[in-house]
C-alpha cells in the first residue's frame, strides 16, 4: 500500500498578532477559544471559521498562558490564565466574553505552567447531554474491554458511580483547578467558586525532607488534575517537574505523593490524562514522548510506550476524548499523531512555520486544533470517530 | 743499428730530394714507393696499373727486403728522426702539390701507408699539429688541412688507431727503455692531441671528425683496448698494486678525462654504461648464492673498471663523470640493485682510500647538486649505508652506521637553516629534504639518541617550514616530521598534513622528472601568489597516491605489507554490547506490537498511518534580516545558526537593503572574526569558509567605503591572527576584481551620425540595421524630384508593435531619424577606480609598524606578501584610469623601501615583482610619456627604480621565479620607456 501523504489542515485561523499559546474547544458548541502571548483572547466559530469575539483579557506584556473550558466549570464559562499572576473566570454571553471577569484569582504565580481543570472520566460527564455522546461513551467502554485489566476495572467502577458524580457536575459543586503555585515547586488547588486556595502540594508543614525533595525537582512545569472513579470524588493531581520527574498526588493524602517517577531527562512540559483517567501521555524538552498507565490499585505509574523523537521538545500533548489517538505539539513545528492504544506513529503534520504550542481535540473528536508561535491556529480533521450514525 | 739509421736517413733525404725535384706526379709516386717498399709489405702491382710505363718498371723492379730487415727498418724509421722529416714533406709538400694528381691506388699504397701502418704514437704527434696549418708560405693551407683530416680519420677511426695507441703505450711501459716521467708525458701529450682533433678539425669537414662521432668511435676503441689489457693481465695482484703504472690504463684514463673536459662526457658514458651494466647483470643473474662482492672481484673483465676512476686523475672530471653517470643511469631506469653495483664497480676502490671522492659523494652530491631522487637513493645506498639494497639490514654497526649518522647530522643541520629555507631553490630543497628523509628512514631510535643535534635540527627545520606560504615547503616539513615520528614511535606516526597519508612518502613530492618538476613548482608558487586562500590551502595533490605506488624499495614494500596486515585485524575496534542489546530489545518490541495488533479488534483498522517520512528542511530558520545574521554570527556556540547565517549572508548583502550601510561595519567585523569550519559537508558545493569569504566580498562590493573602513582597521588590529589577516587581504583582492569587472546597464548612444565604423558590413551611408526583430532590409527610395539628390532615403518593413493595431499604414524612417528605441545597452563599467584610494591607501600606511601581534616585516611576512599582491591587483584593476597614476607613486614608494624590495623571503619579493609589473600595466602610456617629457621627477624616478631593481633581481636573486619574473619585468620597463 502506498503511503498517503499526511493531510493538510482543513482550516487555518489567522488573526492573532502574537504566538498563540493555547487553544480550547467549547465543550458542546462549535466554538474555539484561543489565547495569545499578547493577552488577546479570541473566540472563533469553527463552522464559519471566523472570529466572533476578541478581547484583551490580560496585559499585553504578560500574555495568556492558558485558556480552559470544561463542563465541570459550567457550560458558558471560560478560564484564562495570564502570566500576570491572575486567573480570570469569564462568562460567555451572546458570542462574546463578559466585560469583566466574573472572578479573578490572584495566584501570584509567574511561570509557564498551564492550569488544569479537574478531568473527570468523560463518559459520565457527558451523561444527559446530546444522546450520541452517550452512545459514544458506551461504545468507548466496550472498546476499553481490550485494555489491560486495570483499565477495565476503572471503567467498571466508573459506570457504577457515574450517577452520583453527575450531580456534582451540574450542581454548583466545587470547581477545582490545579495551578503551579506561588512557589513554583508547589502545586496549588483552587476552588473556582470561592476563589480560595484549597490545598498546596506538597502540603506545608509536612515532613520537611519531602518538601526538600520536591524542591529538588525544580519548578512545576505541567499539571493535570483528574478525578478518577477510584478516588471517590477526591481530586488526583499529576505534576511534571523541571528535572523530568512526575509526581502523582491523591488529595486523600496530600502529605505523601502516591508515586513519583522519572521518565524524562528534561523538564516535563506537557501532561495529559486520558478520558478514563487510567493512563496518559507526557512530553518533555527531551527527545521522547512517554505513554504511561496509572495503576490506581497499586498507586503506580508505569511506562506503556516510549517514543523517541528525532528532535527534542514537546510543548503540548493531548489525547482525543475517545482515547484512540493522541497528538503532540512539537518545538520542531510538527504536530504528531499517535495511535494512543498501541503507541505507533500515525502522522506527522507539517503546517506550522514555528514552534507549536498546543494541540487540542474537540469533545466530539472530530476536530483538532493546533496553535503555534507563527500566530496561526490550524484545524485538522483526523481519523473521524465512526460512532456517529 | 747505427748504420741502419744512417741508411734510412740517407734514403729519406734522397726521397725528399726526389720529391722536391719531381716534375710529374709519377716521379713522386716512384720516389715514395722506393722507401715504402722497404718499410711495409707492399704489393707493388696494385699501384702499377695507374702510373706510366717507364715508372711502372721502376716500381716493379724495386728490391723487396726480407721480413727481418723490414721490421728493423720500420722500427728505426719511426723511432728516429726519419719519420717526422718525411712526414713533414708528405703532409705539406706532397699534400699541397702532388696529392691531388695521385691515382687512388697510389695514394693508398705509397702515401697513406706511412701513416696507417706507422707507429701511431709518432703518427699522431706528427699529423695533428698540421691540422692547424694556416696556409702561410708556399703551401695551400686548405689542401694541407683537409689532407691531414683525411689521414687522421683514416688512421684513428677506420683503422682503429686509438686501440693501437693503447697497445703501443701499454707495450712501451713494459719495454722499460724510457723513464716513467717521460712515458707519462708522452701519454698525456698523445691523449691531448687525440682528443683535440675535433676542435682543430674544420667544421665543414666530414662528420667522422665531428666531436660526437669521433669521441664515440675512440671511446669504443679505448674500451676495447682496456678490455684487451684486462684479458692479457696475468695476475690479479697487479691490478691492486698501486705502484705498477700501466700505460694503457693511463692512456685510457687520460683520454677519458680529456674527452670529459671537452664536454663529451655523455657520449663517453653512453658507450661505457651498457658495458658495465652488462657485466653487472651477468654477475647478478649467474650466481645468486655466492657472495656478490666476491663474485664481482673474481670476474674477469672487470678489473679495468675497478681501476677506471682511479686512472682519471682530474677530480673535476671525476665529478662531472659521476654526476652524468648518475643522470644517465636514472634515464635508463636501471634497478636500484644494478645501480648500486655499477657505482660499486666504478668507485669502491677509490671511495675507500681517497677522501676527496668520499666528500664528493657525501657533500657535493647530497648538498649541492640536484639529481633525480632515484640517484639520491643510490648515492645514499653506496656512499652512506654502504651495503647493497637487497641486503637484509645494516650488516655491521660501526663504521657504516657512523657514516650514516654523520651524514644525517650534516644534512639535518643544513636542512634546518632558515637561510636555506629562504633562499635555496625549490629543487634543491626537495633534494636535501629527500636525502634527509631517506637517511632518517634507515635510522633507529638509538641512532638518533647517539647524535646530538639531529633531533633539535629537525624540530627547528620542521617548525620554520610549517610557517612557509608555499605548500610544497610545508609538505616537506610534514614528511620529515612523519619519518621522524616513525623513528620515535613507529606505532604512532604523526601526520601533519592530510596529503601524506600513505605509508610511503613521496620524496619527489610529486615531481616525476626534473623538467616536469620545475614546471610544477613554478605553477605551485604561482598559485601561492595568486590564489592562496588563507593558510588552509590544500593543493590538489592527487599525484602522491600515484607516486607512492612507484615503489621505493624492497624495504618499503615489506613495511607496507606488514602495515596493511596490521590494519586488517584491528584489536582496538570497539563493539558496543549496548547496540546489540538495543537491536534485541527493539526486535522484541516489534514482536509485541505485532501480537497486540493481532489481538486488536478491527476497530483500529481505521487508524492507518499516513506517510511518516520527515525531513528537516523547513526547520532551518531562514534569516531575512541582516541584523539577524549579525546576531546569529555572534552566537559562536550555535554552530548550526552560524552556518545558516553564512548561507544567506551573501544573498542578503547582494540585495543591498537600505539598512546595509548601517550594519556593514558590524557585519564585516563579525564575519571576519567568526570561526567557521573549512570542512565541506558531502554534497554541499562550498564550505562555510568560502561562504564567509563570498559574503565579505559582497559586502565590500555593495558598500565599499563602510566595509573598507572596518577592514583596514581590522587588518592591523592586534586581535586577529595571521589567517584572518590573509583572509582580509584575499577578500579585498577579490572585491577589487569584482568591482573592476562590474557590469552596468546603460542606454547606449550611438554616434552613428558622426563616425562610421569600418566594421559595419553595410556602407556607412545606409541606416543601421538595428531595430525590432523581424524588420525587413532597407531599400532605397528612388527620389524622382531632382536629379541632384544630396541625400539618400531608405525604407524598410517594420513588424507591428505588439500593442499596435494594424491600420494599413506604412511607417517610413529617414536616415536622420534618431534611434529612439533605447533598448541597446552598454556593458562593462569599471567601478573600481573611485574606490581605489579607499582600498589602497589605508592598508599601505601601517605595514612597517611593529605592534603587539602585528609584525609584517618580520614574522608575518606572508601577510606582507599578500598585502603587496593585493595592492598590485588594485593597481591592475584601476589600470588606465587617472586614479592609477595618482596611486602609483605612493605604491612605488612603498615597494622601493629597502626592507620590502630586499626582503629575505622570496614570497615577498615575488609579490613586489608582481605589484611592480601591475604598476607598469596600470599607468597610462600618455601619462608616462608626458611625465617623462615634462621631467616629472617622481614618476620617472619610480620607473627608473623599477628598472634597476628588476635588473638587480634578474641578475642576483636566488629564487628561480624571482629572477625569471625579474627579467621579464625589466624587459617590460624597457619596452614601456620606449
Coordinates of N, CA and C in Angstrom, one line a residue, chain B residues 624-626 648-664 667 695 698-704 706 831 835:
Chain B
X624 N 16.2 36.6 7.3 CA 15.8 37.5 6.3 C 16.2 38.9 6.6
X625 N 16.9 39.1 7.7 CA 17.3 40.4 8.0 C 18.8 40.4 8.3
X626 N 19.5 41.4 7.9 CA 21.0 41.4 8.1 C 21.3 41.4 9.6
X648 N 23.0 32.5 4.0 CA 22.2 33.5 3.4 C 22.9 34.9 3.4
X649 N 24.0 35.0 4.1 CA 24.6 36.3 4.2 C 24.9 36.9 2.8
X650 N 25.5 36.2 1.9 CA 25.9 36.8 0.7 C 24.6 37.3 -0.1
X651 N 23.6 36.5 -0.1 CA 22.4 36.9 -0.8 C 21.8 38.1 -0.3
X652 N 21.7 38.2 1.1 CA 21.1 39.3 1.7 C 22.0 40.6 1.4
X653 N 23.3 40.4 1.4 CA 24.1 41.6 1.2 C 24.0 42.0 -0.3
X654 N 23.9 41.1 -1.1 CA 23.8 41.4 -2.6 C 22.5 42.2 -2.9
X655 N 21.5 41.8 -2.1 CA 20.2 42.5 -2.3 C 20.3 44.0 -1.9
X656 N 21.4 44.3 -1.2 CA 21.7 45.7 -0.9 C 20.5 46.4 -0.3
X657 N 20.0 46.0 0.9 CA 18.9 46.6 1.5 C 19.3 48.0 2.1
X658 N 18.3 48.8 2.4 CA 18.6 50.1 2.9 C 19.5 50.2 4.2
X659 N 19.2 49.2 5.0 CA 20.0 49.2 6.3 C 21.4 48.7 6.2
X660 N 21.7 48.3 5.0 CA 23.1 47.7 4.8 C 24.2 48.6 5.3
X661 N 24.1 49.9 4.9 CA 25.2 50.7 5.3 C 25.4 50.9 6.8
X662 N 24.3 50.7 7.5 CA 24.4 50.9 9.0 C 24.9 49.6 9.6
X663 N 24.7 48.5 9.0 CA 25.2 47.3 9.7 C 26.5 46.8 9.1
X664 N 26.9 47.5 8.0 CA 28.1 47.0 7.3 C 29.3 46.7 8.3
X667 N 28.8 43.8 10.5 CA 28.7 42.6 9.8 C 30.1 42.2 9.4
X695 N 30.6 36.3 1.2 CA 29.8 37.3 1.8 C 30.6 38.6 2.0
X698 N 31.0 40.3 -1.2 CA 29.7 41.0 -1.5 C 29.6 42.3 -0.7
X699 N 30.0 42.2 0.6 CA 29.9 43.4 1.4 C 30.7 44.6 0.8
X700 N 31.9 44.2 0.5 CA 32.8 45.3 0.0 C 32.3 45.8 -1.3
X701 N 31.7 45.0 -2.1 CA 31.3 45.4 -3.4 C 30.0 46.3 -3.2
X702 N 29.2 45.9 -2.3 CA 27.9 46.7 -2.2 C 28.1 48.0 -1.4
X703 N 28.9 47.9 -0.4 CA 29.1 49.1 0.3 C 30.6 49.3 0.6
X704 N 31.3 49.8 -0.3 CA 32.8 49.7 -0.2 C 33.3 50.6 0.9
X706 N 32.2 51.9 3.7 CA 32.0 51.4 5.1 C 32.8 50.2 5.5
X831 N 34.0 50.0 -12.0 CA 33.6 50.8 -10.9 C 34.7 51.0 -9.9
X835 N 37.0 53.8 -5.9 CA 37.2 53.2 -4.6 C 38.7 52.9 -4.4

